[in-house]
Structures are given as C-alpha cells and as structure tokens.
mmCIF file of C-alpha atoms in Angstrom:
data_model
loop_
_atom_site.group_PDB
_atom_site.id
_atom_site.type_symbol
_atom_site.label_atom_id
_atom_site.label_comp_id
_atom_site.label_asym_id
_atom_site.label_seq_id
_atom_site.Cartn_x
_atom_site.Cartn_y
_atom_site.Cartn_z
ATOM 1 C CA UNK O 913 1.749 11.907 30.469
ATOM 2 C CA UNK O 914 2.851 8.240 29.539
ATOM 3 C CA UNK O 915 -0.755 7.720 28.215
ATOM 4 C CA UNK O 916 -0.572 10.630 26.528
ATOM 5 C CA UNK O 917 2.446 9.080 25.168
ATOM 6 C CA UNK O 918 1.385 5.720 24.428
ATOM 7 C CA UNK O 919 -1.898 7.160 22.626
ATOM 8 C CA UNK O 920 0.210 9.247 20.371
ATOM 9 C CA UNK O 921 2.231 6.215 18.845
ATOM 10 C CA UNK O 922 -0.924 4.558 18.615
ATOM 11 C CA UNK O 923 -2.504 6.926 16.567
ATOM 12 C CA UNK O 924 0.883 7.622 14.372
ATOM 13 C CA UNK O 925 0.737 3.826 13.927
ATOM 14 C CA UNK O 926 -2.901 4.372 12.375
ATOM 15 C CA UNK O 927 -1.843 6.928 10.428
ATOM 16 C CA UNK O 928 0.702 4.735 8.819
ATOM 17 C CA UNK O 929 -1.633 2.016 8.412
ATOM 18 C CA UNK O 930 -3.904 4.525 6.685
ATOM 19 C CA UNK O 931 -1.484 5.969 4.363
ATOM 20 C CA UNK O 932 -0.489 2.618 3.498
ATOM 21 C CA UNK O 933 -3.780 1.403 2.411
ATOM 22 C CA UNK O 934 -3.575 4.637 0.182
ATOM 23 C CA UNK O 935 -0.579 4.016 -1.155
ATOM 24 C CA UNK O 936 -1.921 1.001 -2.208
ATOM 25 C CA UNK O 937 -4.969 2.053 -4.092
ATOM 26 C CA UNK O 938 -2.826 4.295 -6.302
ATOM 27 C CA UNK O 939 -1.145 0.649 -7.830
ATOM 28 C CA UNK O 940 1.748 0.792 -5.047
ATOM 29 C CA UNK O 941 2.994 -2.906 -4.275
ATOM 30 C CA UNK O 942 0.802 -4.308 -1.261
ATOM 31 C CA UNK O 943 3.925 -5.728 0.132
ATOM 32 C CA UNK O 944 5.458 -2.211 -0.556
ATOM 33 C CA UNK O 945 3.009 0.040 0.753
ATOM 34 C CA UNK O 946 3.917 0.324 4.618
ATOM 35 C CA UNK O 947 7.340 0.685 4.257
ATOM 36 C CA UNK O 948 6.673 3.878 1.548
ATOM 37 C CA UNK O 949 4.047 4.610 4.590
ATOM 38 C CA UNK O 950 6.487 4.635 7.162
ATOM 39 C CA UNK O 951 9.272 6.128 5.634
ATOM 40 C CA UNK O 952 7.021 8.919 4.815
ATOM 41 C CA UNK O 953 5.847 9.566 8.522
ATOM 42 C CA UNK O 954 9.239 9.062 9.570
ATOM 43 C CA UNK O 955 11.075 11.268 7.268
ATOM 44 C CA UNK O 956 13.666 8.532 6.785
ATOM 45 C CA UNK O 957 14.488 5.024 4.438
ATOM 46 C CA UNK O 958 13.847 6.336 1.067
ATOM 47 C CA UNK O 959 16.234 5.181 -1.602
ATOM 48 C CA UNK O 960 16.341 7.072 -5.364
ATOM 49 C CA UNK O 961 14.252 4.279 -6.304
ATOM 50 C CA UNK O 962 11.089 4.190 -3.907
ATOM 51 C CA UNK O 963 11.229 8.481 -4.780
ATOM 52 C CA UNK O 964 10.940 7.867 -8.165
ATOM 53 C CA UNK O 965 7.783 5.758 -7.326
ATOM 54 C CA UNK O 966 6.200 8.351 -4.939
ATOM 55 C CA UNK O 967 7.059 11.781 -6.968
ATOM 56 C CA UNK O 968 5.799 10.191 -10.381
ATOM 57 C CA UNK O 969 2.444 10.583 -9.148
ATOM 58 C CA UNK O 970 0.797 13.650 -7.968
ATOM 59 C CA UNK O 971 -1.715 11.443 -5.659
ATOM 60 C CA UNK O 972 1.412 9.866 -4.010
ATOM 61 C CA UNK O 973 2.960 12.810 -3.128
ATOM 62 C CA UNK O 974 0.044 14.537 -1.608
ATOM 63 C CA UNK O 975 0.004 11.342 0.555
ATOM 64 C CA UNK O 976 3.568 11.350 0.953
ATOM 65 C CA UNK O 977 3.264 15.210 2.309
ATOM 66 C CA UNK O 978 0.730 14.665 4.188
ATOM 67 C CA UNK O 979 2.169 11.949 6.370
ATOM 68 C CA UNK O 980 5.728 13.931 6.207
ATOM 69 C CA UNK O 981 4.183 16.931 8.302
ATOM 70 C CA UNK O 982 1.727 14.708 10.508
ATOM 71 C CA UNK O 983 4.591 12.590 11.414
ATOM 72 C CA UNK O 984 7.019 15.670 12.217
ATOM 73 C CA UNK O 985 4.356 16.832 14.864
ATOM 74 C CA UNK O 986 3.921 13.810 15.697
ATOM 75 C CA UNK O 987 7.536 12.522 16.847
ATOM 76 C CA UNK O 988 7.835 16.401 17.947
ATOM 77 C CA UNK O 989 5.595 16.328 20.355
ATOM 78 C CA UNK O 990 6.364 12.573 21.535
ATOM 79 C CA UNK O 991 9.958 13.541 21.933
ATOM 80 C CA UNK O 992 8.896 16.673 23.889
ATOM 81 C CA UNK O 993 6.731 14.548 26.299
ATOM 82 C CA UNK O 994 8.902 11.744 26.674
ATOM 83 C CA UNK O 995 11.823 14.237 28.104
ATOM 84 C CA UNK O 996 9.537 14.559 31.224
ATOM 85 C CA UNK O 997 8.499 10.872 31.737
ATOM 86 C CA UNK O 998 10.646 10.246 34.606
ATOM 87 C CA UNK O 999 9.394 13.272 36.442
ATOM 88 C CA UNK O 1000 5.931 13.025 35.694
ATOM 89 C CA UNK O 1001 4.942 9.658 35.367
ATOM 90 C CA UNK O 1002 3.163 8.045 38.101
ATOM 91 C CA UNK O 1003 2.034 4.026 39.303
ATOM 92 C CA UNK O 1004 -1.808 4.761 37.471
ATOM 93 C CA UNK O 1005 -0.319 5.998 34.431
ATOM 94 C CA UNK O 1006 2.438 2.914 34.502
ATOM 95 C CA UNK O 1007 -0.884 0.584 34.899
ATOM 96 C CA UNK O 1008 -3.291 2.274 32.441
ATOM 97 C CA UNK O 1009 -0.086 2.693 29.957
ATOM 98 C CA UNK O 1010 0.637 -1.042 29.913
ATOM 99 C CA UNK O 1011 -3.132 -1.912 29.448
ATOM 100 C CA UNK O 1012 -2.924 -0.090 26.101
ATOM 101 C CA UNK O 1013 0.117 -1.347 24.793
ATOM 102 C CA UNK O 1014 -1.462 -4.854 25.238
ATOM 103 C CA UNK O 1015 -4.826 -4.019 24.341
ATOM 104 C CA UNK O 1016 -3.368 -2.537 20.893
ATOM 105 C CA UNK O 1017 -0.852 -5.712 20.433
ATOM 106 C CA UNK O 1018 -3.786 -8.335 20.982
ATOM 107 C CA UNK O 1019 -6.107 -6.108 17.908
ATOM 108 C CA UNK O 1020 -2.941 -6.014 15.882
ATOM 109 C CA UNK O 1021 -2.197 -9.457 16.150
ATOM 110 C CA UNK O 1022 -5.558 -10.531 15.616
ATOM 111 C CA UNK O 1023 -6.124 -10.912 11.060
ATOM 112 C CA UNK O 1024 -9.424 -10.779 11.074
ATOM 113 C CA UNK O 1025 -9.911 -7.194 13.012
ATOM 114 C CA UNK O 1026 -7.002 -6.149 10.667
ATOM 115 C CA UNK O 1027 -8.272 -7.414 7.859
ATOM 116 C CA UNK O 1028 -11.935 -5.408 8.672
ATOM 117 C CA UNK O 1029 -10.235 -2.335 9.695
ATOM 118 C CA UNK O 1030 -7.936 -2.394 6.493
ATOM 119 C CA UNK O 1031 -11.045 -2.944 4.265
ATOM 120 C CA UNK O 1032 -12.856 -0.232 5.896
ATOM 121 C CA UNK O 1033 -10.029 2.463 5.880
ATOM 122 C CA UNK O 1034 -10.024 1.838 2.114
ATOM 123 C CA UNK O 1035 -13.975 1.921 0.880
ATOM 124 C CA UNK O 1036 -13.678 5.249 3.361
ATOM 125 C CA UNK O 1037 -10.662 6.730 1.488
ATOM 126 C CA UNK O 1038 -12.679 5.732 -1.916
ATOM 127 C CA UNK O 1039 -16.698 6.999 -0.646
ATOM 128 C CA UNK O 1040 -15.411 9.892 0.893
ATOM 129 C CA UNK O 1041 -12.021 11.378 -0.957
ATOM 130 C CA UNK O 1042 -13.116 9.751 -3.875
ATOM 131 C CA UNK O 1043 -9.808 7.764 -4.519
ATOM 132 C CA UNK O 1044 -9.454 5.663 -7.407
ATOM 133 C CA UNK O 1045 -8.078 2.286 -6.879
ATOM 134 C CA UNK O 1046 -5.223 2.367 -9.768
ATOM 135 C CA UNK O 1047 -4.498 -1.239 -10.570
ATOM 136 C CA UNK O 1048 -1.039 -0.881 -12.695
ATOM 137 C CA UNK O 1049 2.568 0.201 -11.399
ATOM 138 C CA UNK O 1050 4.659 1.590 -14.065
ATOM 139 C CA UNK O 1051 7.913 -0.051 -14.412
ATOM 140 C CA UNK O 1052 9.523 1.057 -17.111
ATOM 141 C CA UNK O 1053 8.217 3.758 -19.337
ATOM 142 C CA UNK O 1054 9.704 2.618 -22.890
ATOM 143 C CA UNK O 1055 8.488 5.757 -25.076
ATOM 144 C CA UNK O 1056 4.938 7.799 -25.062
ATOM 145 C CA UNK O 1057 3.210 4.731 -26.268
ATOM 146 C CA UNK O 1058 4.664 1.511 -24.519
ATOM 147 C CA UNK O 1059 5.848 0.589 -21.422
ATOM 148 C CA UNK O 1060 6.227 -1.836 -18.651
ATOM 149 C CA UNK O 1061 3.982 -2.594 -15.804
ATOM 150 C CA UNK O 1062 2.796 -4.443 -13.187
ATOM 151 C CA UNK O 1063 -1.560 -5.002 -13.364
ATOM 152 C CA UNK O 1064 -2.695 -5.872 -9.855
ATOM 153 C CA UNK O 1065 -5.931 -8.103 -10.470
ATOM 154 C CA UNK O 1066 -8.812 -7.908 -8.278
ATOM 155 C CA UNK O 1067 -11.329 -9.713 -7.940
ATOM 156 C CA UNK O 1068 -13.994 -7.938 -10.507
ATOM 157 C CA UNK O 1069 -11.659 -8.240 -13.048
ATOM 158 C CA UNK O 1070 -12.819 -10.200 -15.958
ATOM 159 C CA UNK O 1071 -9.365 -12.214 -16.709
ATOM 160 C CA UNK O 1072 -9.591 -14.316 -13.557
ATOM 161 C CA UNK O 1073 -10.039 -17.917 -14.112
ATOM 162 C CA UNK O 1074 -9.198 -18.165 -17.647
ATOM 163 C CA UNK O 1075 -5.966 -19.277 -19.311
ATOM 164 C CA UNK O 1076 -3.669 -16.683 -21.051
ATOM 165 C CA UNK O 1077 -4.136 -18.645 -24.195
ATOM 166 C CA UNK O 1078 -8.271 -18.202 -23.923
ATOM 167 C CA UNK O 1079 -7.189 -14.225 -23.371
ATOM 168 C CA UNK O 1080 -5.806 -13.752 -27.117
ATOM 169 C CA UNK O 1081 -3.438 -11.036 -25.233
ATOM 170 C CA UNK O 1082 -0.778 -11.302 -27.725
ATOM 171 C CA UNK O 1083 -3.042 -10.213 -30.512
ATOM 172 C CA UNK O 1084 -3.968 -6.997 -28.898
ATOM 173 C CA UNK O 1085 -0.766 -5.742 -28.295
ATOM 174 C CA UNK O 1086 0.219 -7.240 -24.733
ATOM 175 C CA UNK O 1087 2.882 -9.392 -23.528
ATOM 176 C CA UNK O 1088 2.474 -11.325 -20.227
ATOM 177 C CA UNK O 1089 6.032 -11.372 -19.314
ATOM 178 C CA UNK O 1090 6.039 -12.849 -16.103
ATOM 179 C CA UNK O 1091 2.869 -13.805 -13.302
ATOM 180 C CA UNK O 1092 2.928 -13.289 -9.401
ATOM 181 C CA UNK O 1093 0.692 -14.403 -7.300
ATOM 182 C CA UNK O 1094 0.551 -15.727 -3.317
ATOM 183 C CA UNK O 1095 2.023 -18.883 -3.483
ATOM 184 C CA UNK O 1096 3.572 -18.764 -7.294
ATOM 185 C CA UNK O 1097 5.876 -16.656 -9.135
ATOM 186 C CA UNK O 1098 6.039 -17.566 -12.961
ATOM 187 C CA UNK O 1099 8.618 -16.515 -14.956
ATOM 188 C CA UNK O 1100 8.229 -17.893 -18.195
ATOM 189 C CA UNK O 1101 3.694 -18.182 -18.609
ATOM 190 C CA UNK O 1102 2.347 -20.218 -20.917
ATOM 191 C CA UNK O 1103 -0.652 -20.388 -22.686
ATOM 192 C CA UNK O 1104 -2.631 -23.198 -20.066
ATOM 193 C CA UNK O 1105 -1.304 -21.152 -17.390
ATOM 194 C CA UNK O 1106 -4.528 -19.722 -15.247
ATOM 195 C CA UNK O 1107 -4.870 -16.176 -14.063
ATOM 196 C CA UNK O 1108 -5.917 -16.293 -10.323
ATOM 197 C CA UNK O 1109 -7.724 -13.867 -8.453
ATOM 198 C CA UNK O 1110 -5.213 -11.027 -6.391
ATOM 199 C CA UNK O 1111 -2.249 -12.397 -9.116
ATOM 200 C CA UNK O 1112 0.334 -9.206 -10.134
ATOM 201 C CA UNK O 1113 0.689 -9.466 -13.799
ATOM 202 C CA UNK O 1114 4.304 -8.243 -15.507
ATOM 203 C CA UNK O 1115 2.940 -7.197 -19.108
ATOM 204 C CA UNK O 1116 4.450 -4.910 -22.023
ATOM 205 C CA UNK O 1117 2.618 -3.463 -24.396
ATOM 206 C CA UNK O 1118 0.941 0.209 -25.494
ATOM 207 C CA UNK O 1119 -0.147 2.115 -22.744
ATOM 208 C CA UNK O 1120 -4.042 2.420 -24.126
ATOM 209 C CA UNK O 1121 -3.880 -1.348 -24.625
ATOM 210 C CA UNK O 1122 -2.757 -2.016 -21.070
ATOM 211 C CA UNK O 1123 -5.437 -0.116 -19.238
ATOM 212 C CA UNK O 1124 -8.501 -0.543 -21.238
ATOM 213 C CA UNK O 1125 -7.809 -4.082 -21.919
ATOM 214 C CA UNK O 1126 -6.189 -5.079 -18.466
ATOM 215 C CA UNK O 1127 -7.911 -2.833 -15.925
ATOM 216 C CA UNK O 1128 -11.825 -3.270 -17.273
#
C-alpha cells in the first residue's frame, strides 16, 4: 500500500512536470509555468491575476482542466490509501518505499536527466498533440490593434546576435521597452544593446507587427 502510495505522488509529480512544459509552449513564463502547473493539479494558489493568464486562452484551460480532474483523483485516492497506512503497511513495503523516494530524488536532482526528460515531454506534446510553441505573453491588450507583450526568443529566431539598432524595430512599428535575459535585466535598451539567445523581450507595438516580425 505505501508503494502504491509513493508511486502515485510520483506520477502526480510527472503530471505536473508535464503540464508545466505545456504551459510553457503556449508563451507562459518558464519561471511561471510549474507553479500555474501545480496550482492546477492542486486545485489551490491561484490569484485573479495568474486566472486571467490561464482563462485567456482556450489551450490553457484545456490544460488547466485537465490537470484539475487528474489531480482530484489523484489526491482522492492518495488520501483514501494513506488512511490505512498504519494498518497495512509492512517492513518490505517500508524498504521498497524508501528505495523510491531516493531513487526519484537522485533523477530529480540530477540537470542533465531533467533537462532530457523536459526536452522530450515537449517535442512529444508538439509530434503527437500537435502543440504550437507560442512565443509571446500578452501583457496588456491596449485596443484591437496594439498591445503589450512579452516575445520569448528561441534559438531559431532570426534576431539573436544582432543589436536592436541593426533590427530597424522602431520603424516597423515596435518598441523594445525593456530586455530579460539569464543573467541581465535591461530596463532602458539601447541601440548597441545585443539580443541573446533564450532573452524575454518587453515590446509594444500592433499586434500583426509583433508576431510576424518578432516570432518568424
């Protein structure tokens, strides 16, 4: 029964990491992702503000409802079988239990099985339910034609390694308002500033603009 146990919060813990990785490729924060994820599957830790961000897309809140009713079985029946642990558990199970929990904490510890598992989960998600990575977050929607957003660049994209100045941005319509990236955060970008591979671009500008120029 404790194995039992012990596998089902394992596999509720892939589940999160799943829905994460999904969350992800529909232009959700990376750094945001497995908290949406795990508020989801746990029914709890929303605020008005990460709703608005899930129930603005129709993608995010068949993920979203998904996870909701996997993670209410889930914790169901986990609560159900933990009630009878200390009547049914047993010196083997103890042994075998404890071998798991450290098996799975030595894999999640370890980056580069993460990082291979995580990479995997997501050209699955994309081959097989044929998501589409979404590389802007809306942040404020200004009218029909202009808004706010946040351009996630990967590493295809055809900006990286070129100044904002060598862009011309301005003259089509798009204002780089502030650049994030691992181990910078500018506010105020210049023209000789460079645009790195995985940086998070704040731009305004007309919607069409954003995502034909931006997301090519």
């Amino acid at each position: 029964m404790l194995v039992l146990v012990i596998c089902l919060i394992i596999f509720m813990t892939f589940v999160m990491e799943v829905g994460s990785i999904a969350f992800k490729l529909t232009g959700v924060e990376p750094s945001n992702a497995r908290f949406q994820a795990l508020s989801a599957l746990t029914g709890t830790g929303f605020t008005t503000k990460d709703a608005d961000i899930i129930t603005k897309s129709k993608t995010r809140k068949k993920i979203a409802m998904i996870l909701m009713v996997i993670g209410h079985i889930g914790l169901t029946v986990i609560v159900v079988f933990a009630v009878n642990l200390p009547q049914l558990i047993s010196s083997w199970q103890l042994i075998i239990g404890t071998i798991l929990c450290i098996v799975t904490y030595l894999f999640a510890r370890n980056r580069v099985f993460v990082d291979k598992l995580d990479n995997q989960i997501e050209s699955q998600l994309v081959k097989k339910l044929h998501f589409k990575k979404e590389p802007i977050e809306e942040v404020l929607l200004i009218n029909d034609e202009y808004k706010v957003a946040e351009v996630r660049l990967e590493t295809e994209c055809s900006l990286i390694n070129k100044s904002l100045a060598s862009l011309h941005l301005t003259s089509k319509g798009i204002l780089v308002l502030a650049v994030k990236g691992e181990d910078r955060v500018i506010l105020t970008p210049k023209g000789k500033d460079i645009i790195r591979k995985g940086d998070t671009l704040t731009v305004y500008g007309k919607i069409k603009n954003i995502e034909e120029i931006l997301c090519k």
